């Protein structure tokens, strides 16, 4: 289908909008800006479009907007962010009597789709940050830094913009999934479990063992360990087994069976299937590839 758009551009005179044309080099190497701006948009401001090859991030500073996307409607207030794929149908508009004040960026690049898929894994293109600190939020600050690069671009601008966009995409994931925590906020028992899994990864520790040892419900253990360590405990344990097996495949002459036993897996066929699932190739192919480098 062809791209189409309908819109009403009722934004204030102090609003900003920059439209960029990227070079082939920029499209191959970088995350890059297609359009970027800051709007104070009054009723009847709206945009309705479909089939635009672009991703859009919009961050609300004040006022209220509405987003309709993938069959659902979302109300947007100060501190709210949405991240959408503009190939899909979208409609967004001002709904408050006061102007809808926002930062926004249309962007593209080789890995943006992967960030978008990760962002959308909980099913929602919107998340809510603290409205009281919306102007101090790192998302807003990065978007402001990107805006400041636009009026007088030079040979460094594409490089600088790409770094900032990568920072922005990471910040979206950190905040949406509450990963913007300090090390001191990690519960001590989570660190103890991590250390136990790393030291005893050969033993095949179960959730029931962890529940009994730490007197905490296993479902809570999975939830909190996943939040702070990035993987559930059992997956974390498997990752340690696979990492150790990689070292043995690279630097030892142990057979595949001996390596399987060394990491605590008695069934060699199961180890080979697990390794291929996690690494993408079989243990023997991995050994051949690494030794051939």
mmCIF file of C-alpha atoms in Angstrom:
data_model
loop_
_atom_site.group_PDB
_atom_site.id
_atom_site.type_symbol
_atom_site.label_atom_id
_atom_site.label_comp_id
_atom_site.label_asym_id
_atom_site.label_seq_id
_atom_site.Cartn_x
_atom_site.Cartn_y
_atom_site.Cartn_z
ATOM 1 C CA UNK A 1 0.000 0.000 0.000
ATOM 2 C CA UNK A 2 1.084 3.576 -0.602
ATOM 3 C CA UNK A 3 1.920 6.070 2.118
ATOM 4 C CA UNK A 4 -0.835 8.541 2.979
ATOM 5 C CA UNK A 5 -1.299 11.247 5.611
ATOM 6 C CA UNK A 6 -3.906 13.713 6.816
ATOM 7 C CA UNK A 7 -3.025 16.386 9.360
ATOM 8 C CA UNK A 8 -3.816 19.712 10.949
ATOM 9 C CA UNK A 9 -0.709 21.713 11.836
ATOM 10 C CA UNK A 10 -2.032 23.925 14.622
ATOM 11 C CA UNK A 11 1.229 24.445 16.423
ATOM 12 C CA UNK A 12 2.628 27.612 18.012
ATOM 13 C CA UNK A 13 5.071 30.035 16.419
ATOM 14 C CA UNK A 14 7.822 29.012 18.850
ATOM 15 C CA UNK A 15 7.520 25.359 17.838
ATOM 16 C CA UNK A 16 10.494 23.769 16.053
ATOM 17 C CA UNK A 17 10.657 21.303 13.176
ATOM 18 C CA UNK A 18 13.698 20.038 11.276
ATOM 19 C CA UNK A 19 13.469 17.753 8.245
ATOM 20 C CA UNK A 20 16.671 15.907 7.330
ATOM 21 C CA UNK A 21 17.785 14.095 4.210
ATOM 22 C CA UNK A 22 20.211 11.314 5.103
ATOM 23 C CA UNK A 23 23.077 10.199 2.893
ATOM 24 C CA UNK A 24 23.650 6.613 1.803
ATOM 25 C CA UNK A 25 26.593 6.436 4.212
ATOM 26 C CA UNK A 26 24.454 7.604 7.124
ATOM 27 C CA UNK A 27 21.742 5.072 6.319
ATOM 28 C CA UNK A 28 24.308 2.272 6.237
ATOM 29 C CA UNK A 29 26.292 3.240 9.337
ATOM 30 C CA UNK A 30 24.104 5.136 11.755
ATOM 31 C CA UNK A 31 20.894 5.603 13.592
ATOM 32 C CA UNK A 32 19.634 8.730 11.865
ATOM 33 C CA UNK A 33 17.014 11.461 12.146
ATOM 34 C CA UNK A 34 14.366 11.823 9.471
ATOM 35 C CA UNK A 35 12.479 14.618 11.249
ATOM 36 C CA UNK A 36 12.676 16.056 14.738
ATOM 37 C CA UNK A 37 10.900 18.808 16.590
ATOM 38 C CA UNK A 38 9.281 20.427 19.583
ATOM 39 C CA UNK A 39 5.620 21.409 19.346
ATOM 40 C CA UNK A 40 3.007 23.265 21.325
ATOM 41 C CA UNK A 41 -0.002 22.002 19.412
ATOM 42 C CA UNK A 42 -3.503 23.339 20.049
ATOM 43 C CA UNK A 43 -6.832 21.855 18.987
ATOM 44 C CA UNK A 44 -7.605 20.766 16.290
ATOM 45 C CA UNK A 45 -4.011 19.497 15.838
ATOM 46 C CA UNK A 46 -3.898 15.890 14.627
ATOM 47 C CA UNK A 47 -1.961 13.523 12.392
ATOM 48 C CA UNK A 48 -3.397 10.444 10.706
ATOM 49 C CA UNK A 49 -1.155 8.309 8.508
ATOM 50 C CA UNK A 50 -0.107 4.860 7.381
ATOM 51 C CA UNK A 51 2.731 3.144 5.472
ATOM 52 C CA UNK A 52 5.478 5.632 6.319
ATOM 53 C CA UNK A 53 8.857 3.834 6.648
ATOM 54 C CA UNK A 54 9.785 5.492 9.922
ATOM 55 C CA UNK A 55 9.652 5.050 13.680
ATOM 56 C CA UNK A 56 8.201 7.831 15.816
ATOM 57 C CA UNK A 57 8.967 8.650 19.452
ATOM 58 C CA UNK A 58 6.839 11.338 21.068
ATOM 59 C CA UNK A 59 7.331 12.595 24.638
ATOM 60 C CA UNK A 60 4.639 14.697 26.354
ATOM 61 C CA UNK A 61 5.781 17.687 28.424
ATOM 62 C CA UNK A 62 2.394 19.257 29.217
ATOM 63 C CA UNK A 63 -1.177 19.211 28.046
ATOM 64 C CA UNK A 64 -2.857 16.025 26.877
ATOM 65 C CA UNK A 65 -2.922 14.036 23.679
ATOM 66 C CA UNK A 66 -4.507 10.860 22.395
ATOM 67 C CA UNK A 67 -2.897 8.069 20.379
ATOM 68 C CA UNK A 68 -4.857 5.473 18.420
ATOM 69 C CA UNK A 69 -2.650 2.603 17.350
ATOM 70 C CA UNK A 70 -3.106 -1.113 16.657
ATOM 71 C CA UNK A 71 -6.790 -0.966 17.528
ATOM 72 C CA UNK A 72 -6.376 0.710 20.923
ATOM 73 C CA UNK A 73 -6.608 4.266 22.265
ATOM 74 C CA UNK A 74 -4.113 5.770 24.726
ATOM 75 C CA UNK A 75 -4.437 8.996 26.711
ATOM 76 C CA UNK A 76 -1.162 10.913 26.973
ATOM 77 C CA UNK A 77 -0.235 13.311 29.773
ATOM 78 C CA UNK A 78 2.962 14.950 31.045
ATOM 79 C CA UNK A 79 5.812 12.459 31.167
ATOM 80 C CA UNK A 80 4.165 9.931 28.838
ATOM 81 C CA UNK A 81 6.072 8.452 25.899
ATOM 82 C CA UNK A 82 5.018 6.515 22.839
ATOM 83 C CA UNK A 83 7.169 4.643 20.336
ATOM 84 C CA UNK A 84 5.436 3.436 17.166
ATOM 85 C CA UNK A 85 6.139 1.976 13.738
ATOM 86 C CA UNK A 86 4.680 4.398 11.214
ATOM 87 C CA UNK A 87 4.086 1.654 8.669
ATOM 88 C CA UNK A 88 1.081 0.804 10.861
ATOM 89 C CA UNK A 89 -1.992 3.007 10.935
ATOM 90 C CA UNK A 90 -1.767 5.750 13.560
ATOM 91 C CA UNK A 91 -3.830 8.721 14.642
ATOM 92 C CA UNK A 92 -2.826 11.180 17.340
ATOM 93 C CA UNK A 93 -4.295 14.514 18.361
ATOM 94 C CA UNK A 94 -4.506 17.204 21.030
ATOM 95 C CA UNK A 95 -7.389 16.593 23.453
ATOM 96 C CA UNK A 96 -6.733 19.196 26.189
ATOM 97 C CA UNK A 97 -7.875 22.823 26.126
ATOM 98 C CA UNK A 98 -4.277 23.861 26.681
ATOM 99 C CA UNK A 99 -1.684 23.066 23.984
ATOM 100 C CA UNK A 100 -0.213 19.586 23.843
ATOM 101 C CA UNK A 101 3.502 20.279 24.391
ATOM 102 C CA UNK A 102 5.836 17.574 23.144
ATOM 103 C CA UNK A 103 9.264 16.517 21.925
ATOM 104 C CA UNK A 104 9.229 14.164 18.964
ATOM 105 C CA UNK A 105 11.546 12.411 16.553
ATOM 106 C CA UNK A 106 11.097 10.351 13.389
ATOM 107 C CA UNK A 107 14.111 8.062 13.142
ATOM 108 C CA UNK A 108 15.471 5.038 11.366
ATOM 109 C CA UNK A 109 18.530 2.802 11.287
ATOM 110 C CA UNK A 110 19.501 -0.830 11.067
ATOM 111 C CA UNK A 111 18.704 -1.802 14.679
ATOM 112 C CA UNK A 112 15.736 0.464 15.395
ATOM 113 C CA UNK A 113 13.301 -2.329 14.515
ATOM 114 C CA UNK A 114 14.920 -4.605 17.116
ATOM 115 C CA UNK A 115 14.635 -1.903 19.792
ATOM 116 C CA UNK A 116 11.005 -1.354 18.811
ATOM 117 C CA UNK A 117 10.212 -5.067 19.076
ATOM 118 C CA UNK A 118 11.776 -5.193 22.531
ATOM 119 C CA UNK A 119 9.911 -2.033 23.562
ATOM 120 C CA UNK A 120 6.613 -3.544 22.432
ATOM 121 C CA UNK A 121 7.107 -6.941 24.105
ATOM 122 C CA UNK A 122 4.558 -6.108 26.829
ATOM 123 C CA UNK A 123 2.032 -5.146 24.145
ATOM 124 C CA UNK A 124 1.871 -1.413 24.800
ATOM 125 C CA UNK A 125 3.470 1.322 22.661
ATOM 126 C CA UNK A 126 3.062 3.775 25.576
ATOM 127 C CA UNK A 127 4.557 4.020 29.030
ATOM 128 C CA UNK A 128 4.119 6.487 31.852
ATOM 129 C CA UNK A 129 7.019 8.217 33.597
ATOM 130 C CA UNK A 130 6.807 10.595 36.563
ATOM 131 C CA UNK A 131 4.903 13.706 35.375
ATOM 132 C CA UNK A 132 6.384 15.825 38.187
ATOM 133 C CA UNK A 133 9.876 15.457 36.733
ATOM 134 C CA UNK A 134 9.028 15.356 33.031
ATOM 135 C CA UNK A 135 11.481 18.150 32.153
ATOM 136 C CA UNK A 136 14.330 16.458 34.020
ATOM 137 C CA UNK A 137 13.702 13.042 32.504
ATOM 138 C CA UNK A 138 16.716 11.727 30.507
ATOM 139 C CA UNK A 139 14.405 11.025 27.547
ATOM 140 C CA UNK A 140 13.535 14.723 27.297
ATOM 141 C CA UNK A 141 17.146 15.772 27.866
ATOM 142 C CA UNK A 142 18.474 13.521 25.089
ATOM 143 C CA UNK A 143 15.805 14.792 22.699
ATOM 144 C CA UNK A 144 16.811 18.349 23.572
ATOM 145 C CA UNK A 145 20.457 17.519 22.855
ATOM 146 C CA UNK A 146 19.427 16.132 19.472
ATOM 147 C CA UNK A 147 17.426 19.267 18.719
ATOM 148 C CA UNK A 148 20.380 21.485 19.583
ATOM 149 C CA UNK A 149 22.498 19.736 16.936
ATOM 150 C CA UNK A 150 20.112 20.583 14.105
ATOM 151 C CA UNK A 151 20.410 24.346 13.434
ATOM 152 C CA UNK A 152 24.106 24.332 12.486
ATOM 153 C CA UNK A 153 25.098 20.814 11.346
ATOM 154 C CA UNK A 154 28.676 19.921 10.468
ATOM 155 C CA UNK A 155 30.708 16.820 9.592
ATOM 156 C CA UNK A 156 30.351 15.463 13.142
ATOM 157 C CA UNK A 157 26.603 15.894 13.473
ATOM 158 C CA UNK A 158 25.570 12.527 12.013
ATOM 159 C CA UNK A 159 28.001 10.721 14.336
ATOM 160 C CA UNK A 160 26.833 12.670 17.376
ATOM 161 C CA UNK A 161 23.171 12.180 16.497
ATOM 162 C CA UNK A 162 23.634 8.435 16.087
ATOM 163 C CA UNK A 163 25.218 8.141 19.542
ATOM 164 C CA UNK A 164 22.406 10.154 21.117
ATOM 165 C CA UNK A 165 19.691 8.140 19.340
ATOM 166 C CA UNK A 166 21.261 4.928 20.634
ATOM 167 C CA UNK A 167 21.244 6.457 24.109
ATOM 168 C CA UNK A 168 17.597 7.442 23.654
ATOM 169 C CA UNK A 169 16.547 3.939 22.572
ATOM 170 C CA UNK A 170 18.337 2.393 25.541
ATOM 171 C CA UNK A 171 16.744 4.910 27.895
ATOM 172 C CA UNK A 172 13.272 3.998 26.621
ATOM 173 C CA UNK A 173 13.846 0.338 27.489
ATOM 174 C CA UNK A 174 15.505 1.096 30.826
ATOM 175 C CA UNK A 175 12.615 3.235 31.977
ATOM 176 C CA UNK A 176 9.744 1.230 30.513
ATOM 177 C CA UNK A 177 10.902 -1.987 32.131
ATOM 178 C CA UNK A 178 12.132 -0.297 35.322
ATOM 179 C CA UNK A 179 15.775 -1.133 34.730
ATOM 180 C CA UNK A 180 16.973 2.335 35.707
ATOM 181 C CA UNK A 181 17.917 1.161 39.203
ATOM 182 C CA UNK A 182 21.169 1.609 41.098
ATOM 183 C CA UNK A 183 23.278 -1.335 42.257
ATOM 184 C CA UNK A 184 22.383 -0.490 45.855
ATOM 185 C CA UNK A 185 18.701 -1.156 45.084
ATOM 186 C CA UNK A 186 19.289 -4.824 44.188
ATOM 187 C CA UNK A 187 17.937 -6.969 47.055
ATOM 188 C CA UNK A 188 20.782 -8.772 48.877
ATOM 189 C CA UNK A 189 19.132 -12.162 48.415
ATOM 190 C CA UNK A 190 19.176 -11.667 44.624
ATOM 191 C CA UNK A 191 22.938 -11.116 44.751
ATOM 192 C CA UNK A 192 23.287 -14.221 46.920
ATOM 193 C CA UNK A 193 21.317 -16.282 44.410
ATOM 194 C CA UNK A 194 23.437 -14.911 41.569
ATOM 195 C CA UNK A 195 26.629 -15.869 43.386
ATOM 196 C CA UNK A 196 25.254 -19.320 44.173
ATOM 197 C CA UNK A 197 24.274 -19.914 40.546
ATOM 198 C CA UNK A 198 27.695 -18.835 39.324
ATOM 199 C CA UNK A 199 29.585 -20.991 41.837
ATOM 200 C CA UNK A 200 27.344 -24.075 41.613
ATOM 201 C CA UNK A 201 26.136 -23.909 38.008
ATOM 202 C CA UNK A 202 27.151 -27.558 37.428
ATOM 203 C CA UNK A 203 24.703 -28.799 40.061
ATOM 204 C CA UNK A 204 21.446 -27.945 38.329
ATOM 205 C CA UNK A 205 19.869 -25.806 41.045
ATOM 206 C CA UNK A 206 16.047 -25.770 40.877
ATOM 207 C CA UNK A 207 13.559 -23.058 41.788
ATOM 208 C CA UNK A 208 12.296 -25.300 44.581
ATOM 209 C CA UNK A 209 15.809 -25.417 46.057
ATOM 210 C CA UNK A 210 16.030 -21.635 45.960
ATOM 211 C CA UNK A 211 12.569 -21.271 47.489
ATOM 212 C CA UNK A 212 13.501 -23.572 50.373
ATOM 213 C CA UNK A 213 16.875 -21.941 51.007
ATOM 214 C CA UNK A 214 15.739 -18.305 50.929
ATOM 215 C CA UNK A 215 12.181 -18.780 52.257
ATOM 216 C CA UNK A 216 10.765 -16.705 49.392
ATOM 217 C CA UNK A 217 8.081 -17.785 46.944
ATOM 218 C CA UNK A 218 9.688 -19.108 43.762
ATOM 219 C CA UNK A 219 7.500 -16.912 41.543
ATOM 220 C CA UNK A 220 8.722 -13.813 43.380
ATOM 221 C CA UNK A 221 12.286 -15.073 42.999
ATOM 222 C CA UNK A 222 11.810 -15.435 39.238
ATOM 223 C CA UNK A 223 10.218 -11.984 38.943
ATOM 224 C CA UNK A 224 12.836 -10.106 40.948
ATOM 225 C CA UNK A 225 15.837 -12.051 39.635
ATOM 226 C CA UNK A 226 14.679 -11.417 36.055
ATOM 227 C CA UNK A 227 14.248 -7.715 36.780
ATOM 228 C CA UNK A 228 17.696 -7.208 38.291
ATOM 229 C CA UNK A 229 19.764 -9.813 36.431
ATOM 230 C CA UNK A 230 18.021 -9.786 33.059
ATOM 231 C CA UNK A 231 17.227 -13.513 33.030
ATOM 232 C CA UNK A 232 15.232 -15.948 35.181
ATOM 233 C CA UNK A 233 17.446 -17.987 37.550
ATOM 234 C CA UNK A 234 17.324 -21.195 35.508
ATOM 235 C CA UNK A 235 18.173 -19.355 32.280
ATOM 236 C CA UNK A 236 20.992 -17.567 34.114
ATOM 237 C CA UNK A 237 22.343 -20.931 35.231
ATOM 238 C CA UNK A 238 22.137 -22.297 31.682
ATOM 239 C CA UNK A 239 23.990 -19.243 30.342
ATOM 240 C CA UNK A 240 26.843 -19.958 32.761
ATOM 241 C CA UNK A 241 26.975 -23.587 31.643
ATOM 242 C CA UNK A 242 27.098 -22.578 27.990
ATOM 243 C CA UNK A 243 29.780 -19.939 28.633
ATOM 244 C CA UNK A 244 31.975 -22.461 30.443
ATOM 245 C CA UNK A 245 31.450 -25.044 27.715
ATOM 246 C CA UNK A 246 32.592 -22.483 25.141
ATOM 247 C CA UNK A 247 35.871 -22.063 27.001
ATOM 248 C CA UNK A 248 36.374 -25.827 27.140
ATOM 249 C CA UNK A 249 35.631 -26.162 23.440
ATOM 250 C CA UNK A 250 38.150 -23.439 22.632
ATOM 251 C CA UNK A 251 41.000 -24.250 24.971
ATOM 252 C CA UNK A 252 40.754 -27.935 25.912
ATOM 253 C CA UNK A 253 40.943 -31.261 24.116
ATOM 254 C CA UNK A 254 38.046 -32.733 26.064
ATOM 255 C CA UNK A 255 35.471 -34.603 24.023
ATOM 256 C CA UNK A 256 31.924 -33.266 23.673
ATOM 257 C CA UNK A 257 30.767 -35.937 26.117
ATOM 258 C CA UNK A 258 33.435 -34.971 28.657
ATOM 259 C CA UNK A 259 32.513 -31.295 28.337
ATOM 260 C CA UNK A 260 28.851 -32.123 28.823
ATOM 261 C CA UNK A 261 29.670 -33.969 32.042
ATOM 262 C CA UNK A 262 32.009 -31.172 33.155
ATOM 263 C CA UNK A 263 29.149 -28.656 33.115
ATOM 264 C CA UNK A 264 26.735 -30.993 34.887
ATOM 265 C CA UNK A 265 24.717 -32.378 31.959
ATOM 266 C CA UNK A 266 24.829 -36.183 31.760
ATOM 267 C CA UNK A 267 22.897 -36.448 28.491
ATOM 268 C CA UNK A 268 25.323 -35.459 25.722
ATOM 269 C CA UNK A 269 22.605 -35.273 23.084
ATOM 270 C CA UNK A 270 20.633 -32.858 25.272
ATOM 271 C CA UNK A 271 23.760 -30.740 25.791
ATOM 272 C CA UNK A 272 24.332 -30.573 22.026
ATOM 273 C CA UNK A 273 20.726 -29.516 21.388
ATOM 274 C CA UNK A 274 20.873 -26.914 24.168
ATOM 275 C CA UNK A 275 24.185 -25.514 22.905
ATOM 276 C CA UNK A 276 22.881 -25.214 19.341
ATOM 277 C CA UNK A 277 19.701 -23.520 20.568
ATOM 278 C CA UNK A 278 21.661 -20.906 22.537
ATOM 279 C CA UNK A 279 24.671 -20.389 20.240
ATOM 280 C CA UNK A 280 23.238 -21.187 16.822
ATOM 281 C CA UNK A 281 25.688 -23.948 15.896
ATOM 282 C CA UNK A 282 26.605 -27.347 17.318
ATOM 283 C CA UNK A 283 29.456 -27.759 19.855
ATOM 284 C CA UNK A 284 31.646 -29.518 17.279
ATOM 285 C CA UNK A 285 31.057 -26.796 14.664
ATOM 286 C CA UNK A 286 31.760 -24.132 17.281
ATOM 287 C CA UNK A 287 35.073 -25.813 18.199
ATOM 288 C CA UNK A 288 36.067 -26.064 14.542
ATOM 289 C CA UNK A 289 35.140 -22.420 13.870
ATOM 290 C CA UNK A 290 36.987 -21.055 16.915
ATOM 291 C CA UNK A 291 40.094 -23.137 16.336
ATOM 292 C CA UNK A 292 40.195 -22.032 12.703
ATOM 293 C CA UNK A 293 40.449 -18.355 13.587
#
